Coordinates of C-alpha atoms in Angstrom, one line a residue:
X912 CA 10.5 -28.3 21.4
X913 CA 7.9 -25.6 20.6
X914 CA 4.4 -25.8 22.2
X915 CA 1.1 -24.1 21.5
X916 CA -1.1 -23.4 24.5
X917 CA -4.6 -22.0 24.8
X918 CA -4.3 -18.4 25.8
X919 CA -7.2 -18.7 28.2
X920 CA -6.8 -22.0 30.1
X921 CA -3.1 -22.9 29.4
X922 CA -3.8 -26.3 28.0
X923 CA -1.1 -27.7 25.6
X924 CA -2.7 -28.3 22.3
X925 CA 0.3 -29.2 20.2
X926 CA 4.1 -29.5 20.4
X927 CA 6.6 -29.5 17.6
X928 CA 10.3 -29.5 17.1
X929 CA 11.3 -25.9 16.7
X930 CA 13.1 -24.8 13.5
X931 CA 12.5 -21.1 14.0
X932 CA 12.8 -20.2 17.7
X933 CA 10.3 -17.7 18.9
X934 CA 7.5 -18.5 16.5
X935 CA 4.3 -20.1 17.7
X936 CA 4.0 -21.9 14.4
X937 CA 7.7 -22.7 13.8
X938 CA 7.4 -25.2 11.0
X939 CA 7.0 -24.7 7.3
X940 CA 5.1 -27.9 6.6
X941 CA 1.6 -26.9 5.5
X942 CA -0.1 -30.0 6.8
X943 CA 1.2 -29.5 10.3
X944 CA 0.3 -25.8 10.2
X945 CA -3.3 -26.7 9.2
X946 CA -3.4 -29.3 11.9
X947 CA -2.6 -26.8 14.7
X948 CA -5.1 -24.3 13.4
X949 CA -7.8 -27.0 13.4
X950 CA -6.9 -27.9 17.1
X951 CA -7.1 -24.2 18.0
X952 CA -10.6 -23.9 16.5
X953 CA -11.8 -27.2 18.1
X954 CA -10.6 -26.2 21.5
X955 CA -11.9 -22.7 21.3
X956 CA -15.5 -24.1 21.0
X957 CA -15.3 -25.9 24.4
X958 CA -12.7 -24.0 26.4
X959 CA -14.5 -23.1 29.7
X960 CA -12.1 -20.4 30.6
X961 CA -12.7 -18.6 27.4
X962 CA -16.4 -18.8 27.9
X963 CA -16.2 -17.3 31.3
X964 CA -14.3 -14.3 29.9
X965 CA -17.1 -13.6 27.4
X966 CA -14.9 -14.6 24.5
X967 CA -15.2 -12.4 21.3
X968 CA -14.3 -13.4 17.8
X969 CA -13.4 -11.2 14.8
X970 CA -13.3 -12.5 11.2
X971 CA -11.1 -10.9 8.6
X972 CA -11.9 -11.8 4.9
X973 CA -8.7 -11.9 3.0
X974 CA -5.1 -12.6 4.0
X975 CA -3.8 -9.7 1.9
X976 CA -1.5 -7.1 3.4
X977 CA -4.6 -5.2 4.5
X978 CA -6.1 -8.3 6.1
X979 CA -2.9 -9.2 7.9
X980 CA -2.4 -5.8 9.3
X981 CA -6.1 -5.6 10.4
X982 CA -5.8 -9.0 12.1
X983 CA -2.6 -7.8 13.9
X984 CA -4.6 -4.8 15.3
X985 CA -7.7 -6.9 16.2
X986 CA -5.5 -9.4 18.1
X987 CA -5.0 -6.7 20.8
X988 CA -8.8 -6.4 21.5
X989 CA -10.5 -9.7 20.4
X990 CA -9.9 -13.0 22.0
X991 CA -9.9 -14.9 18.7
X992 CA -9.2 -13.5 15.3
X993 CA -9.8 -15.7 12.3
X994 CA -8.5 -14.8 8.8
X995 CA -10.2 -16.6 5.9
X996 CA -8.7 -16.7 2.4
X997 CA -9.7 -18.5 -0.8
X998 CA -6.0 -19.2 -1.7
X999 CA -3.8 -22.0 -0.5
X1000 CA -1.0 -19.7 0.9
X1001 CA 2.5 -20.7 -0.2
X1002 CA 5.1 -21.8 2.3
X1003 CA 7.9 -20.3 0.1
X1004 CA 8.3 -16.7 -1.1
X1005 CA 6.5 -16.4 -4.4
X1006 CA 3.6 -14.6 -6.0
X1007 CA 0.2 -16.1 -5.4
X1008 CA -3.1 -16.1 -7.3
X1009 CA -5.0 -13.9 -4.9
X1010 CA -2.5 -11.1 -5.5
X1011 CA -2.3 -10.9 -9.3
X1012 CA -0.1 -7.8 -9.2
X1013 CA 2.4 -9.5 -6.8
X1014 CA 5.0 -10.2 -9.5
X1015 CA 5.2 -6.5 -10.4
X1016 CA 6.9 -3.5 -8.8
X1017 CA 5.7 -2.6 -5.4
X1018 CA 6.6 0.4 -3.2
X1019 CA 6.4 0.5 0.5
X1020 CA 6.3 4.2 1.2
X1021 CA 8.2 5.8 4.1
X1022 CA 5.0 6.1 6.2
X1023 CA 4.2 2.5 5.5
X1024 CA 7.6 1.4 6.8
X1025 CA 7.0 3.4 10.0
X1026 CA 3.7 1.7 10.6
X1027 CA 5.0 -1.8 10.0
X1028 CA 7.9 -1.1 12.4
X1029 CA 5.3 0.0 15.0
X1030 CA 3.0 -3.0 14.6
X1031 CA 5.9 -5.5 14.2
X1032 CA 9.0 -4.3 16.1
X1033 CA 12.1 -5.6 14.5
X1034 CA 10.4 -6.5 11.2
X1035 CA 12.4 -4.1 9.1
X1036 CA 15.7 -5.4 10.6
X1037 CA 14.6 -9.0 9.8
X1038 CA 13.8 -8.0 6.3
X1039 CA 17.1 -6.4 5.8
X1040 CA 18.9 -9.4 7.2
X1041 CA 16.9 -11.5 4.7
X1042 CA 18.2 -9.4 1.7
X1043 CA 15.9 -6.3 1.5
X1044 CA 17.5 -2.9 1.0
X1045 CA 17.0 0.0 3.3
X1046 CA 18.0 3.6 2.5
X1047 CA 17.1 7.2 2.1
X1048 CA 14.4 7.7 -0.6
X1049 CA 15.9 10.9 -1.9
X1050 CA 19.6 10.1 -1.6
X1051 CA 19.4 6.6 -3.0
X1052 CA 16.7 6.9 -5.6
X1053 CA 16.5 9.2 -8.7
X1054 CA 13.0 10.7 -9.1
X1055 CA 12.1 12.1 -12.5
X1056 CA 9.0 14.1 -11.7
X1057 CA 7.4 16.8 -13.9
X1058 CA 9.8 16.2 -16.8
X1059 CA 13.1 16.5 -14.8
X1060 CA 15.0 15.1 -11.8
X1061 CA 14.2 16.3 -8.4
X1062 CA 17.2 17.9 -6.6
X1063 CA 19.2 15.2 -4.8
X1064 CA 20.0 15.3 -1.1
X1065 CA 19.2 13.5 2.1
X1066 CA 15.5 13.6 3.0
X1067 CA 15.3 11.5 6.2
X1068 CA 12.6 9.5 4.5
X1069 CA 13.6 5.9 5.2
X1070 CA 12.4 3.3 2.6
X1071 CA 12.8 -0.4 2.1
X1072 CA 13.1 -2.1 -1.2
X1073 CA 11.9 -5.7 -1.6
X1074 CA 9.4 -7.8 -3.6
X1075 CA 5.8 -7.9 -2.5
X1076 CA 5.9 -11.7 -2.0
X1077 CA 8.8 -11.4 0.4
X1078 CA 7.1 -8.6 2.4
X1079 CA 3.8 -10.4 2.6
X1080 CA 5.5 -13.7 3.6
X1081 CA 7.3 -12.2 6.5
X1082 CA 4.2 -10.3 7.7
X1083 CA 2.1 -13.4 7.4
X1084 CA 4.6 -15.4 9.5
X1085 CA 4.4 -12.9 12.3
X1086 CA 0.6 -12.7 12.2
X1087 CA 0.3 -16.5 12.2
X1088 CA 2.6 -16.6 15.2
X1089 CA 0.1 -14.6 17.3
X1090 CA -1.5 -17.0 19.8
X1091 CA -5.1 -15.8 19.2
X1092 CA -4.9 -15.6 15.4
X1093 CA -5.7 -18.4 13.0
X1094 CA -5.6 -18.4 9.2
X1095 CA -8.1 -20.7 7.4
X1096 CA -7.1 -21.3 3.8
X1097 CA -9.1 -22.4 0.8
X1098 CA -12.3 -20.9 2.0
X1099 CA -14.5 -18.5 0.1
X1100 CA -16.6 -15.9 1.8
X1101 CA -20.1 -16.1 0.2
X1102 CA -22.2 -13.7 2.3
X1103 CA -23.0 -12.2 5.7
X1104 CA -25.2 -13.4 8.4
X1105 CA -27.2 -10.6 10.0
X1106 CA -29.8 -10.3 12.8
X1107 CA -31.3 -7.3 14.4
X1108 CA -29.4 -4.8 12.3
X1109 CA -26.1 -6.3 13.2
X1110 CA -23.7 -8.6 11.3
X1111 CA -23.3 -11.8 13.2
X1112 CA -20.8 -13.6 11.0
X1113 CA -19.9 -14.6 7.5
X1114 CA -20.9 -17.5 5.3
X1115 CA -17.9 -19.5 3.9
X1116 CA -17.7 -22.3 1.3
X1117 CA -15.2 -25.0 0.7
X1118 CA -16.2 -26.4 -2.7
X1119 CA -20.0 -26.9 -2.6
X1120 CA -20.3 -27.1 1.1
X1121 CA -21.3 -23.8 2.8
X1122 CA -21.4 -23.0 6.5
X1123 CA -21.7 -20.0 8.8
X1124 CA -18.8 -18.7 10.9
X1125 CA -20.0 -16.6 13.8
X1126 CA -18.2 -13.4 14.8
X1127 CA -18.8 -10.2 16.7
X1128 CA -17.0 -8.3 14.0
X1129 CA -16.4 -9.0 10.3
X1130 CA -13.8 -7.0 8.4
X1131 CA -13.8 -7.2 4.6
X1132 CA -10.2 -7.0 3.3
X1133 CA -10.9 -9.0 0.1
X1134 CA -9.6 -6.3 -2.2
X1135 CA -10.8 -5.0 -5.5
X1136 CA -13.0 -8.1 -6.1
X1137 CA -15.0 -7.4 -2.9
X1138 CA -18.7 -8.4 -3.1
X1139 CA -19.7 -6.3 -0.1
X1140 CA -21.9 -3.9 -2.1
X1141 CA -23.9 -6.9 -3.3
X1142 CA -24.1 -8.4 0.2
X1143 CA -25.3 -5.2 1.7
X1144 CA -28.0 -5.1 -1.0
X1145 CA -29.1 -8.6 -0.1
X1146 CA -29.5 -7.5 3.5
X1147 CA -31.7 -4.5 2.5
X1148 CA -29.1 -1.8 2.7
X1149 CA -28.4 0.7 0.0
X1150 CA -25.2 0.2 -2.0
X1151 CA -22.5 2.8 -1.5
X1152 CA -21.9 5.5 -4.0
X1153 CA -18.8 4.9 -6.1
X1154 CA -16.3 7.3 -7.4
X1155 CA -14.4 6.0 -10.5
X1156 CA -11.5 7.4 -12.5
X1157 CA -11.0 5.4 -15.7
X1158 CA -7.2 5.2 -16.3
X1159 CA -6.8 1.9 -18.2
X1160 CA -3.2 1.5 -17.0
X1161 CA -1.2 -1.4 -18.3
X1162 CA 2.2 -2.2 -17.1
X1163 CA 4.8 -4.6 -18.2
X1164 CA 7.4 -6.0 -15.8
X1165 CA 10.7 -7.8 -16.2
X1166 CA 13.4 -8.7 -13.7
X1167 CA 17.2 -8.5 -14.3
X1168 CA 20.4 -9.4 -12.5
X1169 CA 22.0 -6.4 -10.9
X1170 CA 25.6 -5.3 -11.0
X1171 CA 27.1 -2.6 -8.7
X1172 CA 27.7 -0.2 -11.5
X1173 CA 24.1 -0.3 -12.8
X1174 CA 22.3 3.1 -12.7
X1175 CA 25.3 4.8 -11.4
X1176 CA 25.2 2.7 -8.2
X1177 CA 21.8 4.0 -7.2
X1178 CA 19.1 1.7 -5.7
X1179 CA 16.2 2.9 -7.9
X1180 CA 14.7 5.2 -10.5
X1181 CA 11.1 6.5 -10.7
X1182 CA 9.9 8.3 -13.8
X1183 CA 6.4 9.8 -13.5
X1184 CA 4.2 10.1 -16.6
X1185 CA 3.4 13.6 -17.7
X1186 CA 0.7 15.0 -20.0
X1187 CA 3.4 15.4 -22.7
X1188 CA 4.8 11.9 -22.1
X1189 CA 2.1 9.7 -20.6
X1190 CA 4.4 6.7 -19.9
X1191 CA 6.1 6.1 -16.6
X1192 CA 8.5 3.6 -15.3
X1193 CA 10.0 2.2 -12.0
X1194 CA 13.2 0.4 -11.6
X1195 CA 13.9 -0.8 -8.0
X1196 CA 16.6 -2.9 -6.5
X1197 CA 15.3 -6.0 -4.9
X1198 CA 16.5 -8.8 -2.6
X1199 CA 19.0 -11.3 -4.1
X1200 CA 20.7 -8.6 -6.2
X1201 CA 17.9 -8.2 -8.7
X1202 CA 16.3 -5.3 -10.5
X1203 CA 12.6 -5.2 -11.1
X1204 CA 11.5 -2.9 -13.9
X1205 CA 8.0 -1.9 -14.7
X1206 CA 6.9 0.3 -17.6
X1207 CA 3.3 1.7 -17.2
X1208 CA 1.2 3.3 -19.9
X1209 CA -2.3 4.8 -20.0
X1210 CA -5.4 4.3 -22.1
X1211 CA -4.6 1.3 -24.3
X1212 CA -0.9 1.8 -24.7
X1213 CA 1.1 -1.3 -23.6
X1214 CA 4.8 -1.7 -23.3
X1215 CA 6.0 -4.9 -25.1
X1216 CA 7.2 -7.8 -23.1
X1217 CA 9.8 -9.1 -25.6
X1218 CA 13.3 -8.0 -24.4
X1219 CA 14.6 -6.0 -27.4
X1220 CA 11.3 -4.0 -27.7
X1221 CA 11.1 -3.7 -23.9
X1222 CA 14.6 -2.2 -23.8
X1223 CA 13.8 0.2 -26.6
X1224 CA 10.7 1.4 -24.8
X1225 CA 12.7 1.7 -21.6
X1226 CA 15.2 4.0 -23.4
X1227 CA 12.3 6.1 -24.7
X1228 CA 11.3 6.7 -21.1
X1229 CA 14.8 7.4 -19.7
X1230 CA 18.3 7.1 -21.2
X1231 CA 19.7 5.6 -18.0
X1232 CA 16.9 3.1 -17.7
X1233 CA 17.3 2.0 -21.3
X1234 CA 21.1 1.6 -20.9
X1235 CA 20.7 -0.6 -17.8
X1236 CA 18.0 -2.8 -19.3
X1237 CA 20.1 -3.3 -22.5
X1238 CA 23.2 -4.4 -20.5
X1239 CA 21.6 -6.4 -17.7
X1240 CA 21.0 -10.2 -17.7
X1241 CA 17.3 -11.0 -17.9
X1242 CA 15.9 -13.4 -15.3
X1243 CA 12.4 -14.0 -16.7
X1244 CA 10.2 -13.5 -19.7
X1245 CA 8.2 -10.7 -18.3
X1246 CA 4.6 -10.3 -17.2
X1247 CA 1.6 -8.0 -17.9
X1248 CA -0.9 -6.4 -15.6
X1249 CA -3.9 -4.2 -16.4
X1250 CA -5.7 -1.8 -14.0
X1251 CA -8.8 -0.4 -15.5
X1252 CA -9.9 2.3 -13.0
X1253 CA -9.3 3.8 -9.6
X1254 CA -12.4 3.1 -7.5
X1255 CA -13.5 4.6 -4.2
X1256 CA -16.6 3.1 -2.4
X1257 CA -18.1 5.8 -0.2
X1258 CA -19.2 3.6 2.8
X1259 CA -18.5 6.7 4.9
X1260 CA -21.5 8.5 3.2
X1261 CA -24.1 5.7 3.6
X1262 CA -27.2 6.7 5.5
X1263 CA -27.2 3.4 7.3
X1264 CA -24.5 0.8 7.8
X1265 CA -24.8 -2.4 9.9
X1266 CA -23.0 -2.8 13.2
X1267 CA -20.4 -5.5 13.4
X1268 CA -19.0 -4.8 9.9
X1269 CA -16.0 -2.8 8.6
X1270 CA -14.1 -2.6 5.3
X1271 CA -10.4 -1.9 4.6
X1272 CA -7.8 -1.8 2.0
X1273 CA -8.7 -2.0 -1.7
X1274 CA -12.2 -3.1 -0.8
X1275 CA -12.7 0.6 0.3
X1276 CA -10.5 2.4 -2.2
X1277 CA -8.4 1.0 -5.0
X1278 CA -5.7 3.4 -6.2
X1279 CA -3.9 3.5 -9.4
X1280 CA -0.9 1.2 -8.5
X1281 CA 1.5 3.5 -10.4
X1282 CA 1.6 5.6 -7.2
X1283 CA 2.4 2.8 -4.8
X1284 CA 0.0 3.9 -2.2
X1285 CA -2.1 0.8 -1.5
X1286 CA -0.1 -0.9 1.2
X1287 CA 0.7 2.3 3.1
X1288 CA -3.0 3.4 3.1
X1289 CA -4.0 -0.1 4.4
X1290 CA -1.4 0.2 7.1
X1291 CA -2.7 3.7 8.1
X1292 CA -6.2 2.3 8.1
X1293 CA -5.1 -0.4 10.5
X1294 CA -3.7 2.2 12.9
X1295 CA -7.0 4.1 12.6
X1296 CA -8.9 1.0 13.6
X1297 CA -6.7 0.4 16.6
X1298 CA -7.4 4.0 17.8
X1299 CA -11.1 3.4 17.3
X1300 CA -11.0 0.2 19.3
X1301 CA -9.2 2.0 22.1
X1302 CA -11.7 4.8 22.2
X1303 CA -13.6 4.2 25.5
X1304 CA -16.0 7.1 24.9
X1305 CA -18.2 5.2 22.6
X1306 CA -19.9 8.4 21.4
X1307 CA -20.8 6.7 18.1
X1308 CA -20.8 3.2 16.8
X1309 CA -17.5 1.6 15.7
X1310 CA -18.3 1.8 12.0
X1311 CA -19.1 5.5 12.2
X1312 CA -15.9 6.3 14.1
X1313 CA -13.8 4.1 11.8
X1314 CA -15.1 5.5 8.5
X1315 CA -14.7 9.0 9.9
X1316 CA -11.1 8.2 10.9
X1317 CA -10.0 6.7 7.5
X1318 CA -11.7 9.4 5.4
X1319 CA -8.8 11.9 5.6
X1320 CA -6.3 9.1 5.0
X1321 CA -8.0 8.2 1.8
X1322 CA -8.7 11.8 0.8
X1323 CA -5.0 12.7 0.7
X1324 CA -3.9 9.7 -1.3
X1325 CA -6.9 9.9 -3.6
X1326 CA -6.3 13.6 -4.3
X1327 CA -2.6 13.0 -5.1
X1328 CA -3.2 10.2 -7.6
X1329 CA -6.4 11.3 -9.2
X1330 CA -5.2 14.8 -9.8
X1331 CA -2.2 13.4 -11.7
X1332 CA -4.3 10.9 -13.6
X1333 CA -6.8 13.6 -14.7
X1334 CA -4.0 15.5 -16.4
X1335 CA -3.2 12.6 -18.7
X1336 CA -4.8 13.0 -22.1
X1337 CA -7.7 10.6 -22.6
X1338 CA -8.7 10.4 -18.9
X1339 CA -12.5 11.0 -19.0
X1340 CA -14.3 13.3 -16.7
X1341 CA -14.3 17.1 -16.1
X1342 CA -11.6 18.6 -14.0
X1343 CA -13.1 21.2 -11.6
X1344 CA -11.9 24.7 -12.1
X1345 CA -10.3 24.8 -8.6
X1346 CA -8.4 21.6 -9.3
X1347 CA -7.0 23.0 -12.6
X1348 CA -5.6 25.9 -10.6
X1349 CA -4.0 23.6 -8.0
X1350 CA -2.6 21.3 -10.8
X1351 CA -0.9 24.3 -12.4
X1352 CA 0.6 25.2 -9.1
X1353 CA 1.8 21.6 -8.4
X1354 CA 3.4 21.6 -11.9
X1355 CA 5.4 24.7 -11.0
X1356 CA 6.3 23.2 -7.6
X1357 CA 7.7 20.2 -9.3
X1358 CA 9.8 22.3 -11.7
X1359 CA 11.1 24.4 -8.8
X1360 CA 12.0 21.2 -7.0
X1361 CA 14.4 20.2 -9.8
X1362 CA 16.8 22.8 -8.4
X1363 CA 15.7 23.2 -4.8
X1364 CA 16.4 20.4 -2.4
X1365 CA 14.0 21.6 0.3
X1366 CA 11.1 21.7 -2.2
X1367 CA 12.1 18.2 -3.4
X1368 CA 11.9 16.9 0.2
X1369 CA 8.5 18.5 0.7
X1370 CA 7.1 16.9 -2.5
X1371 CA 8.5 13.5 -1.5
X1372 CA 6.9 13.8 1.9
X1373 CA 3.5 14.2 0.3
X1374 CA 4.2 11.3 -2.1
X1375 CA 5.2 9.1 0.8
X1376 CA 2.0 10.0 2.8
X1377 CA 4.0 11.7 5.5
X1378 CA 2.2 15.0 4.8
X1379 CA -1.1 16.0 3.2
X1380 CA -1.2 17.5 -0.3
X1381 CA -2.2 20.9 1.2
X1382 CA 1.2 21.1 2.9
X1383 CA 2.6 22.1 -0.5
X1384 CA 0.7 25.4 -0.1
X1385 CA 2.6 26.5 3.0
X1386 CA 3.9 30.1 2.6
X1387 CA 7.6 29.2 2.7
X1388 CA 7.1 26.9 -0.3
X1389 CA 4.9 29.4 -2.2
X1390 CA 7.7 32.0 -2.0
X1391 CA 10.2 29.6 -3.4
X1392 CA 8.0 28.3 -6.2
X1393 CA 7.1 31.8 -7.4
X1394 CA 10.7 32.9 -7.3
X1395 CA 12.1 29.9 -9.1
X1396 CA 9.6 29.3 -11.8
X1397 CA 7.9 31.6 -14.4
X1398 CA 4.2 31.9 -14.4
X1399 CA 4.1 30.2 -17.8
X1400 CA 6.6 28.0 -19.7
X1401 CA 8.9 25.4 -18.2
X1402 CA 12.0 26.0 -16.2
X1403 CA 15.2 25.2 -17.9
X1404 CA 15.9 21.4 -17.8
X1405 CA 18.9 20.5 -15.7
X1406 CA 22.0 19.6 -17.7
X1407 CA 23.1 16.0 -17.5
X1408 CA 26.6 14.4 -17.5
X1409 CA 26.6 12.2 -20.6
X1410 CA 29.0 9.7 -18.9
X1411 CA 26.8 9.0 -15.9
X1412 CA 23.4 10.3 -17.0
X1413 CA 23.3 12.2 -13.7
X1414 CA 22.4 15.9 -13.3
X1415 CA 25.5 18.0 -13.7
X1416 CA 26.7 20.1 -10.8
X1417 CA 24.6 23.3 -10.8
X1418 CA 26.3 26.7 -11.0
X1419 CA 26.3 28.8 -7.9
X1420 CA 23.3 31.0 -7.6
X1421 CA 22.3 33.5 -4.9
X1422 CA 19.9 32.1 -2.3
X1423 CA 16.4 33.6 -2.4
X1424 CA 15.0 34.2 1.0
X1425 CA 11.5 35.1 2.0
X1426 CA 11.1 38.5 3.7
X1427 CA 8.4 38.6 6.3
X1428 CA 6.4 41.9 6.3
X1429 CA 5.7 43.2 9.8
X1430 CA 2.1 43.0 10.7
X1431 CA 0.2 46.3 10.9
X1432 CA -1.4 47.4 14.1
X1433 CA -4.4 49.7 14.2

């Protein structure tokens, strides 16, 4: 028997036969889950013990990954955290309407995996037990970056491969099991309530009926469709400045059955678009011995969904990818997704911002999904929020501290993706002179990383948000890049074994070491 008790007074509110020991909501029946949540909310309104403690409520708009991670952090500080979502969330593992890209390839970067393990101890092990794949992101995945394969080796970057629906399902189960968190489904957020320069709650609608939900803190995690700029305008605040990079990315995704010999036994392949070949692809091993394959193209180019044409396009991107797609058994008819632009809302630069309100995830900054940064950035923003809530100095308001904390997180990911997108022909906007110089250096860095394992690891650490882009300028890397690549022209493309489509063993070459010049003394 599993019981749910009020965290303040200890009263038993519900009891159920346990099908999943250790969960506060152990059942999969949606009606029963909704019933318990309703009892939680009813009791919270009249619980005298909670009232004596000065009970505080936080509301999170959106049960996305960003919203779930935010709720997990808020549960440490607020007595009651309520997540509202317009969807009816599925009991089973499947894509849902509120996450239209859920059926496509997703990447949880190495830094994102670390954060999830910190917030949910044991989650990664549970995911692996349920069929997800864990491994080294350099040793187990082939990265074709800058027109060639990065040097293979062991990076220490631990990744996990699984579908977005599976990840979100397991995280949502853990968040819903927290005793002071409720998830209200089928509710649309329609506006904010504000008094005295402070947000006091959110207006929600179920059909035509609209009502206020009071809260000491509201966090908008509603994603790219966020209406917060409009709501701020209605409250008399200026709308945030918006930075936009028009990429018009379309990607086509299909899933296939996997066999152990596919792709030379590797767990994945990433092919990055280049100015010369502005089409990229990702092929990642998933739970239940599946491949998910996405082909992404820029500025109106769209990979076909029909299997013969899809396989032909895959072969144009990479020979090994094409061979695997041609031989594998298809499991679906494919799906399209279009992403028009990367968008960053500069809430951090607003002259005035109401107390009691924060923004996270894609509602702040929506990155080109080709780079797989969204979930990891949202996870890092959740950690930043936790640090701000633990700050007892209170030198500034929570919003000021939070936006200052997430600015460098977004800056690094934004710089990485936007600088790559701006090199694709057809991307509008002028590239600053300094950025052009950096882009040329990064191109040389990538070419040098085709034959240098240390440079390959350094580049992957930036791509996985373990290090900032500026780390590529460290002196020890500069020396190697200059030594291994000419100032103009491309380095020789590594030879490939035609039988395996893998890089052939390189010939021995003398190691180039940096020589430190002694400092002069006056």
